[in-house]
CSV table of N, CA and C in Angstrom, one decimal:
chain,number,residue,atom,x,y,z
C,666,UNK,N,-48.6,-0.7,-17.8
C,666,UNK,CA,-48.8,-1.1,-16.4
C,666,UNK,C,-48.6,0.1,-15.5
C,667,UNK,N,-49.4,0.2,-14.1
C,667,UNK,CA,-49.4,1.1,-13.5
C,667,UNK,C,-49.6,0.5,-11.9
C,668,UNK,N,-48.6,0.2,-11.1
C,668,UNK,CA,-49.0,-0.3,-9.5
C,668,UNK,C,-47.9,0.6,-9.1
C,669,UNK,N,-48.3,1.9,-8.1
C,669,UNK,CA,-48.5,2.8,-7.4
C,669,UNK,C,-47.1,3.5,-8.0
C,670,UNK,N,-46.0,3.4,-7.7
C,670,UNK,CA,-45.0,4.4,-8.5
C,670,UNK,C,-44.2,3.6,-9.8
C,671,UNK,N,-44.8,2.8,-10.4
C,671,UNK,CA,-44.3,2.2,-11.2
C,671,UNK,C,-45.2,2.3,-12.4
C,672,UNK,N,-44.5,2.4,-14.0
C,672,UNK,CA,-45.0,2.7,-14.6
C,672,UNK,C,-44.5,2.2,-15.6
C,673,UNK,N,-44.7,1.5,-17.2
C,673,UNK,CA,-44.2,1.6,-18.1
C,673,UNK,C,-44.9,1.5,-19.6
C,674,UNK,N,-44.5,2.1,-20.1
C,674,UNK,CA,-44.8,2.7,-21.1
C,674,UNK,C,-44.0,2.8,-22.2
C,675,UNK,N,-44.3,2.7,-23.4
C,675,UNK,CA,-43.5,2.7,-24.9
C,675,UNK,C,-42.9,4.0,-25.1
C,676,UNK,N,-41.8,4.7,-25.4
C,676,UNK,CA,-41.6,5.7,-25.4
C,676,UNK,C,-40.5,5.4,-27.0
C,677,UNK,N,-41.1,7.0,-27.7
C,677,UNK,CA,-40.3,7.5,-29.0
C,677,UNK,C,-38.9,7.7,-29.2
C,678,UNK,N,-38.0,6.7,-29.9
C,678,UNK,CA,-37.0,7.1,-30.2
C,678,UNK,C,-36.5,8.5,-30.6
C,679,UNK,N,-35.5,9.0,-29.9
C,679,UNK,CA,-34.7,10.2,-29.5
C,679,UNK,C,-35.6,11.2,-28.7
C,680,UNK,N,-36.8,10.7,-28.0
C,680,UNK,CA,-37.1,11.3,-26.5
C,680,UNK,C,-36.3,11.4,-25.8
C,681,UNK,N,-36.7,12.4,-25.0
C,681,UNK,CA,-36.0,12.5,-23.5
C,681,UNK,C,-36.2,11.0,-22.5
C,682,UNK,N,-37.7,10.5,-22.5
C,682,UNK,CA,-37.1,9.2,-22.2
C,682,UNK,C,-36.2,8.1,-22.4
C,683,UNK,N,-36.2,8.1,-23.7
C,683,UNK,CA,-35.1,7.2,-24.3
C,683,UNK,C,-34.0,7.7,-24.6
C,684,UNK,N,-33.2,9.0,-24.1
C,684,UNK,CA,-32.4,8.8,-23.6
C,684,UNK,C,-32.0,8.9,-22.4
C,685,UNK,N,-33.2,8.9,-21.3
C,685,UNK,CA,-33.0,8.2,-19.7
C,685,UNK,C,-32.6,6.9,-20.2
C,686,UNK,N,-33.3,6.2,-20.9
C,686,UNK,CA,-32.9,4.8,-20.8
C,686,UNK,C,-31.8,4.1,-21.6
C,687,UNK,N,-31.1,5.0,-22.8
C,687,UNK,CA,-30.2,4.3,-23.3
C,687,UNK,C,-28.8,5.2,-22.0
C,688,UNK,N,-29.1,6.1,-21.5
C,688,UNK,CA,-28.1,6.1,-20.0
C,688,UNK,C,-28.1,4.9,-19.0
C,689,UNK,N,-29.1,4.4,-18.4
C,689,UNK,CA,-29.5,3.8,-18.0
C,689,UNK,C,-28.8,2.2,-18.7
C,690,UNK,N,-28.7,2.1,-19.8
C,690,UNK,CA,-28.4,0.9,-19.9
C,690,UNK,C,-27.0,0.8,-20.5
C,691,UNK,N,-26.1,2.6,-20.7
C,691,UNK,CA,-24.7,2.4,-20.8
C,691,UNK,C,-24.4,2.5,-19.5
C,692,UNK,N,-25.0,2.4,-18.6
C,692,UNK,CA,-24.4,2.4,-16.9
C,692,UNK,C,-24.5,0.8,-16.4
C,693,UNK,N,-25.5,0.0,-17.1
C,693,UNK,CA,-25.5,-0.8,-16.5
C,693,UNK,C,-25.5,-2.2,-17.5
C,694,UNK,N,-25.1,-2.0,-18.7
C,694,UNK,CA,-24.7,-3.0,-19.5
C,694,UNK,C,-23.5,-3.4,-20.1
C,695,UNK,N,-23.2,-1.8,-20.5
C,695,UNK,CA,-22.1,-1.4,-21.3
C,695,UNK,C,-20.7,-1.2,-20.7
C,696,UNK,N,-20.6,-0.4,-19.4
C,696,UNK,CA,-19.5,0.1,-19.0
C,696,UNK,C,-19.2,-0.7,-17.6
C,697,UNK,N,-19.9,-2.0,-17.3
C,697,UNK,CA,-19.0,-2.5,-16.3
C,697,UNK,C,-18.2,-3.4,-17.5
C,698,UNK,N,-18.9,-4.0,-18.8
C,698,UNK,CA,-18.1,-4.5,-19.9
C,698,UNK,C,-16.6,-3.6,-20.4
C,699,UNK,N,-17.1,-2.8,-20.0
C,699,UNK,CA,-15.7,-1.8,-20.9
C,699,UNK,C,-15.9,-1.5,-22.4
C,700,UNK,N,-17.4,-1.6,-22.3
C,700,UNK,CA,-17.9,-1.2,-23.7
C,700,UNK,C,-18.8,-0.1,-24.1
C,701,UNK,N,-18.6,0.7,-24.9
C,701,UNK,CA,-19.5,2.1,-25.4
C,701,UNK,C,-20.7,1.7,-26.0
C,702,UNK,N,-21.4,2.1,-26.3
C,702,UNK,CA,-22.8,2.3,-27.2
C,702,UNK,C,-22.7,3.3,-27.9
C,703,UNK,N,-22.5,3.0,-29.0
C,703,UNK,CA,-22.3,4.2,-29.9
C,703,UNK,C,-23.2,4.8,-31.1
C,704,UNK,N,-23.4,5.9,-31.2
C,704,UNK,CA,-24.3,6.5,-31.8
C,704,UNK,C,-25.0,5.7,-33.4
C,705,UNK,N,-23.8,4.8,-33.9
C,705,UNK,CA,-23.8,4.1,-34.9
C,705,UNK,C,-25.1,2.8,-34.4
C,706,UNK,N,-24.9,2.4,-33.4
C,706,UNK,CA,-25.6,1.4,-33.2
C,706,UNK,C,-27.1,2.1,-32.4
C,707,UNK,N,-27.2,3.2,-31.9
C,707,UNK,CA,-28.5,3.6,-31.5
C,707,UNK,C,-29.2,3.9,-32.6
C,708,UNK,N,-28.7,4.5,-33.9
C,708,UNK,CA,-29.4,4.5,-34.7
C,708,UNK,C,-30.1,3.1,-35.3
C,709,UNK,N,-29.0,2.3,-35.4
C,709,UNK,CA,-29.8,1.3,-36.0
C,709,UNK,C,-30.9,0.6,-34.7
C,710,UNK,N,-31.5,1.3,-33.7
C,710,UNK,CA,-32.8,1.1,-32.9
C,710,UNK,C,-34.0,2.3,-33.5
C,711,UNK,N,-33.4,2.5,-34.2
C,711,UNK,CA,-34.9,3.7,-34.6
C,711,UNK,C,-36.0,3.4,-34.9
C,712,UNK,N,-36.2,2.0,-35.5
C,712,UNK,CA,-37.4,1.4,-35.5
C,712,UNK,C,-38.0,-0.2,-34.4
C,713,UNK,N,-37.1,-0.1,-33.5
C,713,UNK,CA,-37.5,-0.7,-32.8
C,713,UNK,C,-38.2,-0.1,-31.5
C,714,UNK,N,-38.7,-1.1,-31.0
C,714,UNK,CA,-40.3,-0.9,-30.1
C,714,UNK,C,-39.5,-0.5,-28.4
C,715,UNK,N,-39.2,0.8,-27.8
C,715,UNK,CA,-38.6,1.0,-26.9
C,715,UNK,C,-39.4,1.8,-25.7
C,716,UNK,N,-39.1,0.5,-24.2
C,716,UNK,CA,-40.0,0.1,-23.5
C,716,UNK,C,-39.3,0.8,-22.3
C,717,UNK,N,-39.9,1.7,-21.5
C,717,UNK,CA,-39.6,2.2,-20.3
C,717,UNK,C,-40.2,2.1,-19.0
C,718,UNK,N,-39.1,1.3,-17.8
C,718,UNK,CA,-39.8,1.4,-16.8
C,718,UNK,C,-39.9,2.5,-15.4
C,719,UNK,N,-40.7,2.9,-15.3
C,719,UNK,CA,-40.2,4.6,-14.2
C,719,UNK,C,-40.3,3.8,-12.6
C,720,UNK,N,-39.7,4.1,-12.0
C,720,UNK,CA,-39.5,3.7,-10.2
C,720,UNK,C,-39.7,5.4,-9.9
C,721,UNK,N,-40.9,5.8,-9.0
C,721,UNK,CA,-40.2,7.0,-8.6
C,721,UNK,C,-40.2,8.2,-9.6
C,722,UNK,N,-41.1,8.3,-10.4
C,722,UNK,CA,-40.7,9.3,-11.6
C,722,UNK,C,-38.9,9.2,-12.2
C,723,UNK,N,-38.4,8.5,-12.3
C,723,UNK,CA,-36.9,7.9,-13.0
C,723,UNK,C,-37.4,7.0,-13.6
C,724,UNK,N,-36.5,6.9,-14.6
C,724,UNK,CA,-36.0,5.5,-15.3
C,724,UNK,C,-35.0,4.5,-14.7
C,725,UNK,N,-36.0,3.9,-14.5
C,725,UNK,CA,-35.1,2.3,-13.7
C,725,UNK,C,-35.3,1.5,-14.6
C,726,UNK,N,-35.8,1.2,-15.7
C,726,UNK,CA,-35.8,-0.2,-16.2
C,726,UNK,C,-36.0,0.2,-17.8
C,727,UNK,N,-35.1,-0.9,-18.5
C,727,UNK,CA,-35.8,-0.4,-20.2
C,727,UNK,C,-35.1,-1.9,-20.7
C,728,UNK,N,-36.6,-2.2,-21.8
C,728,UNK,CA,-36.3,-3.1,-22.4
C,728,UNK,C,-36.5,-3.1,-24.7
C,729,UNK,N,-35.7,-3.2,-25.0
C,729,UNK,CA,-36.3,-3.1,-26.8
C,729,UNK,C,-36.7,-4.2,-27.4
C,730,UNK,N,-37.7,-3.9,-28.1
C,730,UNK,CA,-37.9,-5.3,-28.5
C,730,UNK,C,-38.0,-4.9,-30.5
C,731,UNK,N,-37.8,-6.0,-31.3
C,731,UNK,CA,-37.3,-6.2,-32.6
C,731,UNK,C,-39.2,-6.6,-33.1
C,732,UNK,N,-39.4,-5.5,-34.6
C,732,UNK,CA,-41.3,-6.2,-34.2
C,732,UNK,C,-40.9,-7.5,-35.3
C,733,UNK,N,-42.0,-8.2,-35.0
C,733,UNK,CA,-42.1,-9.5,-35.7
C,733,UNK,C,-41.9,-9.9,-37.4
C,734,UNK,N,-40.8,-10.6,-37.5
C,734,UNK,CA,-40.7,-10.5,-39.1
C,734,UNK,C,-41.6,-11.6,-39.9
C,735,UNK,N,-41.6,-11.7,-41.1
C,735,UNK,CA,-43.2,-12.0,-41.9
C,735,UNK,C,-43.0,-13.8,-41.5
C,736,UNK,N,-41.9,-14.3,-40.7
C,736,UNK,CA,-42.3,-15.5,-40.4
C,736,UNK,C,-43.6,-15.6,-38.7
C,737,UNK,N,-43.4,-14.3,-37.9
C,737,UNK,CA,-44.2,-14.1,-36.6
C,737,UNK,C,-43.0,-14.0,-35.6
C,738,UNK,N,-41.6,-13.9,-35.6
C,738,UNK,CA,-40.5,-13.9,-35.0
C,738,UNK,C,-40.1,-12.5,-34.3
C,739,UNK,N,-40.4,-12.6,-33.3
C,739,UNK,CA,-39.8,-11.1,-32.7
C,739,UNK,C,-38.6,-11.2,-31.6
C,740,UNK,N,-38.1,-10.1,-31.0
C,740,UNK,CA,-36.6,-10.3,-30.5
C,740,UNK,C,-36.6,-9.3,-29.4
C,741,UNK,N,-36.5,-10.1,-28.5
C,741,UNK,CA,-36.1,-8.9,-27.1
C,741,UNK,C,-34.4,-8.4,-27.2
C,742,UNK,N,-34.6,-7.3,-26.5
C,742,UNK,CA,-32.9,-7.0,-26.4
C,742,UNK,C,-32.7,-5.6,-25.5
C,743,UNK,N,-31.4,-5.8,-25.1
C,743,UNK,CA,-31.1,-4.9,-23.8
C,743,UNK,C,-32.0,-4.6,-23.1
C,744,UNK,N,-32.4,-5.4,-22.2
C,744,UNK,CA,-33.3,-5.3,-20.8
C,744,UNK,C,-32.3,-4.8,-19.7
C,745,UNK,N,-32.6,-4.2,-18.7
C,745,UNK,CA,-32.1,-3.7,-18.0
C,745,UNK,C,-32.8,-3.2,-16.8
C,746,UNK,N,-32.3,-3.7,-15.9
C,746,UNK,CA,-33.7,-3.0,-14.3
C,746,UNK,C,-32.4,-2.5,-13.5
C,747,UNK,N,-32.5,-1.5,-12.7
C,747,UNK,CA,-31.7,-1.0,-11.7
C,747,UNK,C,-31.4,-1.9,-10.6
C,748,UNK,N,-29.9,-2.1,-10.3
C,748,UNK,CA,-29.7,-3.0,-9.2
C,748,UNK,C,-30.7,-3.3,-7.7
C,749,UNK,N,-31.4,-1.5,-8.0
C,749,UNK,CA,-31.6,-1.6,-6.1
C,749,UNK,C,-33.2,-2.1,-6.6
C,750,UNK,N,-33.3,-2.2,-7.7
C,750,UNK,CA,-35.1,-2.4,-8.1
C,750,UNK,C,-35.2,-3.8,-8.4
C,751,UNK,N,-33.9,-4.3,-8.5
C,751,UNK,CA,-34.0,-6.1,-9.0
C,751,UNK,C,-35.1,-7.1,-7.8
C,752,UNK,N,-35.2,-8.0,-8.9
C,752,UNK,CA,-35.7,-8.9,-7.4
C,752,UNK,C,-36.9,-8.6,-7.3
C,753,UNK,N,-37.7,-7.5,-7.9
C,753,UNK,CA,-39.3,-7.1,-7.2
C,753,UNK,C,-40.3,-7.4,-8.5
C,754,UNK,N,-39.8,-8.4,-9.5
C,754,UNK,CA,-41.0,-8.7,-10.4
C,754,UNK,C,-40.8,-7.5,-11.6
C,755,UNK,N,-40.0,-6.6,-11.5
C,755,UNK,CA,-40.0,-5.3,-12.3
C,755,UNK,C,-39.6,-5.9,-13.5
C,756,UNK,N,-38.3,-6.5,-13.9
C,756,UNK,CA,-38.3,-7.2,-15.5
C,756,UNK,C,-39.2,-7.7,-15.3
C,757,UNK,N,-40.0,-9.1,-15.2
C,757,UNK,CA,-40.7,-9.7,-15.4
C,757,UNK,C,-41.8,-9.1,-15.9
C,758,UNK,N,-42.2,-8.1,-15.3
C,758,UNK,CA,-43.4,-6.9,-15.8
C,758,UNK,C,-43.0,-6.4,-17.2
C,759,UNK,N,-41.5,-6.0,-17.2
C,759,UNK,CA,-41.2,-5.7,-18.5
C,759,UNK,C,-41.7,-6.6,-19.8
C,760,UNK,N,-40.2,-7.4,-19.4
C,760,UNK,CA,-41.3,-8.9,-20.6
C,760,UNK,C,-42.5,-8.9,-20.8
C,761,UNK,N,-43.2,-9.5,-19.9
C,761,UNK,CA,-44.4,-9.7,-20.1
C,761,UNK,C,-45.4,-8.3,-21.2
C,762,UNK,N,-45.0,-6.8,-20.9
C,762,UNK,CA,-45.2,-5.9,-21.3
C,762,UNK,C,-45.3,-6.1,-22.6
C,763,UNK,N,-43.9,-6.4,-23.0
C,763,UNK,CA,-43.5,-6.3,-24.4
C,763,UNK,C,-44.1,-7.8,-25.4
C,764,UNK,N,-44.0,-8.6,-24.4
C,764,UNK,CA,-45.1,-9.9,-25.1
C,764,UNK,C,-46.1,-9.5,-25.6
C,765,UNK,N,-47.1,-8.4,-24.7
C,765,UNK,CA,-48.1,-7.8,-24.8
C,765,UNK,C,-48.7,-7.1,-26.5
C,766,UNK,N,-47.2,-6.4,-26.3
C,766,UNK,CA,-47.3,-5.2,-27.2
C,766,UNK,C,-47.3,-6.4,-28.8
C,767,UNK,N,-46.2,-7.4,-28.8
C,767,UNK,CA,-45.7,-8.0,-30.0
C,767,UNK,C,-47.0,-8.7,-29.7
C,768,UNK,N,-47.5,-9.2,-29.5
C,768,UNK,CA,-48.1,-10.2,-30.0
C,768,UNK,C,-49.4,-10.1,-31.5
C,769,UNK,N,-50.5,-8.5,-30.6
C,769,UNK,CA,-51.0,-8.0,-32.1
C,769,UNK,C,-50.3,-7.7,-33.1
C,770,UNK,N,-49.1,-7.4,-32.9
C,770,UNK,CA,-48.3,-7.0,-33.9
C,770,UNK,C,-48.3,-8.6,-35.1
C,771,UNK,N,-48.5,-9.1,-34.8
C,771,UNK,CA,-48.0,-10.8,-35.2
C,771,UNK,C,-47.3,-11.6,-34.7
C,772,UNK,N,-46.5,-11.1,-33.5
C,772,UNK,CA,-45.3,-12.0,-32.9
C,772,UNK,C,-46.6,-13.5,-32.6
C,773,UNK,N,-45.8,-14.8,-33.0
C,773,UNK,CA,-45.8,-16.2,-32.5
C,773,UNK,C,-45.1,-16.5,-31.6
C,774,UNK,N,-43.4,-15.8,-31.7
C,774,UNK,CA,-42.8,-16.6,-31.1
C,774,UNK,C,-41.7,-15.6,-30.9
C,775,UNK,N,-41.0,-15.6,-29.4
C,775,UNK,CA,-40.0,-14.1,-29.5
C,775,UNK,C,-38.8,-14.9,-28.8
C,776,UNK,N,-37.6,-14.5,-29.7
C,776,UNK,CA,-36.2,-14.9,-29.4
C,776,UNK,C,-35.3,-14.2,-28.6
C,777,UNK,N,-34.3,-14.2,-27.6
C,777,UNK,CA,-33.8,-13.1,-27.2
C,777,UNK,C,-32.0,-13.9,-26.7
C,778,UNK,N,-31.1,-13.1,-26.8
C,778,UNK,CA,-30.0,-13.6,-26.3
C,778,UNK,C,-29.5,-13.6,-25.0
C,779,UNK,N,-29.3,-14.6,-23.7
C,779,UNK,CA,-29.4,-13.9,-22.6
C,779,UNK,C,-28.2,-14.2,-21.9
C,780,UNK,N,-28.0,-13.2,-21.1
C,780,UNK,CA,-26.6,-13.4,-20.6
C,780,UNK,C,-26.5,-14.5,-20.0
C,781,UNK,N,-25.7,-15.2,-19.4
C,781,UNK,CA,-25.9,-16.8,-18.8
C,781,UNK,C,-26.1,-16.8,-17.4
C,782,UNK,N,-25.9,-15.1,-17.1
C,782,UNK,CA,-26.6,-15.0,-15.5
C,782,UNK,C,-28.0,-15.1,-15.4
C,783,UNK,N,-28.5,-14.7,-16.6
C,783,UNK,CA,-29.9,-14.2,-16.8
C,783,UNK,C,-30.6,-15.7,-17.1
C,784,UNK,N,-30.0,-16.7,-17.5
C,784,UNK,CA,-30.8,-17.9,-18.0
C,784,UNK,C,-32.2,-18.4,-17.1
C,785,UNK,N,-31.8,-18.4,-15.6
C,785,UNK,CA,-33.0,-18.7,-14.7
C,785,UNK,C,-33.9,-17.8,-15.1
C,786,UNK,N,-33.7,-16.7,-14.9
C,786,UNK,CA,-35.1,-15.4,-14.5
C,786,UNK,C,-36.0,-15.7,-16.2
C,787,UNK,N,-35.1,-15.7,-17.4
C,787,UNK,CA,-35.8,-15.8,-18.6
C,787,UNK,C,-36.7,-17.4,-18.5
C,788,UNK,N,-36.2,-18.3,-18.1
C,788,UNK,CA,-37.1,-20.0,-17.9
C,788,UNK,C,-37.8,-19.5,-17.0
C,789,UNK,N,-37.8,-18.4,-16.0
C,789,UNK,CA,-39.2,-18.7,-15.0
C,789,UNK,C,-40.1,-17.6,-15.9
C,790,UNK,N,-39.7,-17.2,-16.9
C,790,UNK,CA,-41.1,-16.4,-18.0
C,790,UNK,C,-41.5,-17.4,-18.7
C,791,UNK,N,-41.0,-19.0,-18.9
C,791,UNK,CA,-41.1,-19.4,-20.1
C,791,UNK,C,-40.3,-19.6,-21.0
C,792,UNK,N,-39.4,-19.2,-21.4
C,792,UNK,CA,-38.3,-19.1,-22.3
C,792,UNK,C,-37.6,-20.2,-21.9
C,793,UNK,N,-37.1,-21.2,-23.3
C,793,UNK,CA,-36.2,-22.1,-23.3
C,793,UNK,C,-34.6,-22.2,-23.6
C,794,UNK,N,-33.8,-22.4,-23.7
C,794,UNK,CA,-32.7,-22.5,-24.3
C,794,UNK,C,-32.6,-23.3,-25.6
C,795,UNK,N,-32.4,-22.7,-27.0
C,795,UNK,CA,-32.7,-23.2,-27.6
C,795,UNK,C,-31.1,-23.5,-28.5
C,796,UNK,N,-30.1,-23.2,-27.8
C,796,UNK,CA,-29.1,-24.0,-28.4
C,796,UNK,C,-27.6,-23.6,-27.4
C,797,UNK,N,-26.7,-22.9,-27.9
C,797,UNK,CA,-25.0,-23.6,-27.0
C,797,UNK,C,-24.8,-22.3,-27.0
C,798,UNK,N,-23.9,-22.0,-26.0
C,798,UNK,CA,-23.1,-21.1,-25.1
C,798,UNK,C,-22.5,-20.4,-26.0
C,799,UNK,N,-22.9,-19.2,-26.2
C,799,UNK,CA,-21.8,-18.4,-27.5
C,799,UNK,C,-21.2,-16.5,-26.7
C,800,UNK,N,-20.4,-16.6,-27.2
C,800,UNK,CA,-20.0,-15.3,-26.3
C,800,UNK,C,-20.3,-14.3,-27.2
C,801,UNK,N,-20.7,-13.4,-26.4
C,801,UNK,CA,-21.4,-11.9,-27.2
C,801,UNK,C,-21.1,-10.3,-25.8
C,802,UNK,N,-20.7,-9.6,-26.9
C,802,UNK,CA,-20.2,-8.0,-26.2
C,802,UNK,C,-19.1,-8.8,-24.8
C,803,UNK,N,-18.5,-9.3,-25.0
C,803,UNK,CA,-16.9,-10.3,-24.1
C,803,UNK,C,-17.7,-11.2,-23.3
C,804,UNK,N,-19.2,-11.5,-22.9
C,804,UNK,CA,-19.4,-12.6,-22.2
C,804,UNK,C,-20.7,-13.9,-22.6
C,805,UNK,N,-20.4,-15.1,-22.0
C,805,UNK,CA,-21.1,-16.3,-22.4
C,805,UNK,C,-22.8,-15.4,-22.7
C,806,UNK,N,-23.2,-16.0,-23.9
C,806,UNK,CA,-24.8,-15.8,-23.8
C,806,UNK,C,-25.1,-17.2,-23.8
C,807,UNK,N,-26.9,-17.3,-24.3
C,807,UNK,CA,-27.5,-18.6,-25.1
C,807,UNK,C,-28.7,-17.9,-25.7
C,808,UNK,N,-28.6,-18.8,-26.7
C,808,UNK,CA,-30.1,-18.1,-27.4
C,808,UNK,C,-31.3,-19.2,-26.6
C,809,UNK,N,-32.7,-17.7,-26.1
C,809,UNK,CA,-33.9,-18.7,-25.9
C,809,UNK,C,-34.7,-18.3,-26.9
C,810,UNK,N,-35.8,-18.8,-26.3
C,810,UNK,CA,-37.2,-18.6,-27.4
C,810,UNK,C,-38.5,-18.8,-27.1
C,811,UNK,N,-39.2,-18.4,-27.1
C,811,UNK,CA,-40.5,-18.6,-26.2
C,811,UNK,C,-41.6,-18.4,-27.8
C,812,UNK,N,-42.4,-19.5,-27.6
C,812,UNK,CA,-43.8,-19.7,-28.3
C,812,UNK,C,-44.9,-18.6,-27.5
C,813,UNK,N,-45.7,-18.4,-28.2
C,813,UNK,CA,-46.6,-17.1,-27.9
C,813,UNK,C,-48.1,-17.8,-27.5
């Protein structure tokens, strides 16, 4: 996607962009939790599909997505848009991005865990709630799921 200073694009694990973006999402996922991301768990993203969004030549936004396993199931995870970028369609571009990308892959159907603040914005993409309030990294999630 490309409308005027916005951009996003798949970028290579242990790039320079990806690590704008795994900053980017220990500033704004991790450490108002009181929680680290730790090199143990970046690794296990090495083969996941990692999605960057630029504001401005920066990284304002990043989302990873899990590619589809042999049932057609794929998994969004850590999305993230900058506070002052919220509100302007920027996730939603993401998503939709990454629906993009999974779908030739095989994805049917993509699962994601979402914070319980996040439950609206994920139903106005489509995504349902597909079961009960479970707590993940200290706060309430729900799992949704969206058909492809």
């Amino acid at each position: 996607m490309k409308s005027g200073s916005i951009r996003i694009a798949e970028v290579a694990f242990g790039s320079e962009p990806y690590h704008e973006m795994v900053a980017l999402r220990r500033r704004l996922l991790r450490t108002p939790l009181g929680l680290l991301l730790t090199q143990t768990q970046l690794e296990a993203e090495r083969d996941q599909i990692h999605l960057a969004l630029w504001h401005d030549g920066a990284v304002a936004g990043t989302l990873l997505a899990i590619r589809p396993d042999a049932g057609g199931t794929a998994k969004l995870r850590q999305m993230a848009v900058s506070a002052s970028l919220q509100g302007r369609g920027l996730g939603a571009a993401l998503v939709h991005h990454a629906e993009t990308i999974l779908q030739p892959l095989g994805a049917n159907r993509i699962v994601l865990s979402a914070r319980e603040t996040a439950v609206g914005f994920y139903r106005r993409l489509g995504y349902r709630v597909t079961g009960e309030t479970y707590i993940e990294v200290t706060i309430p999630h729900l799992p949704m799921g969206k058909i492809l």
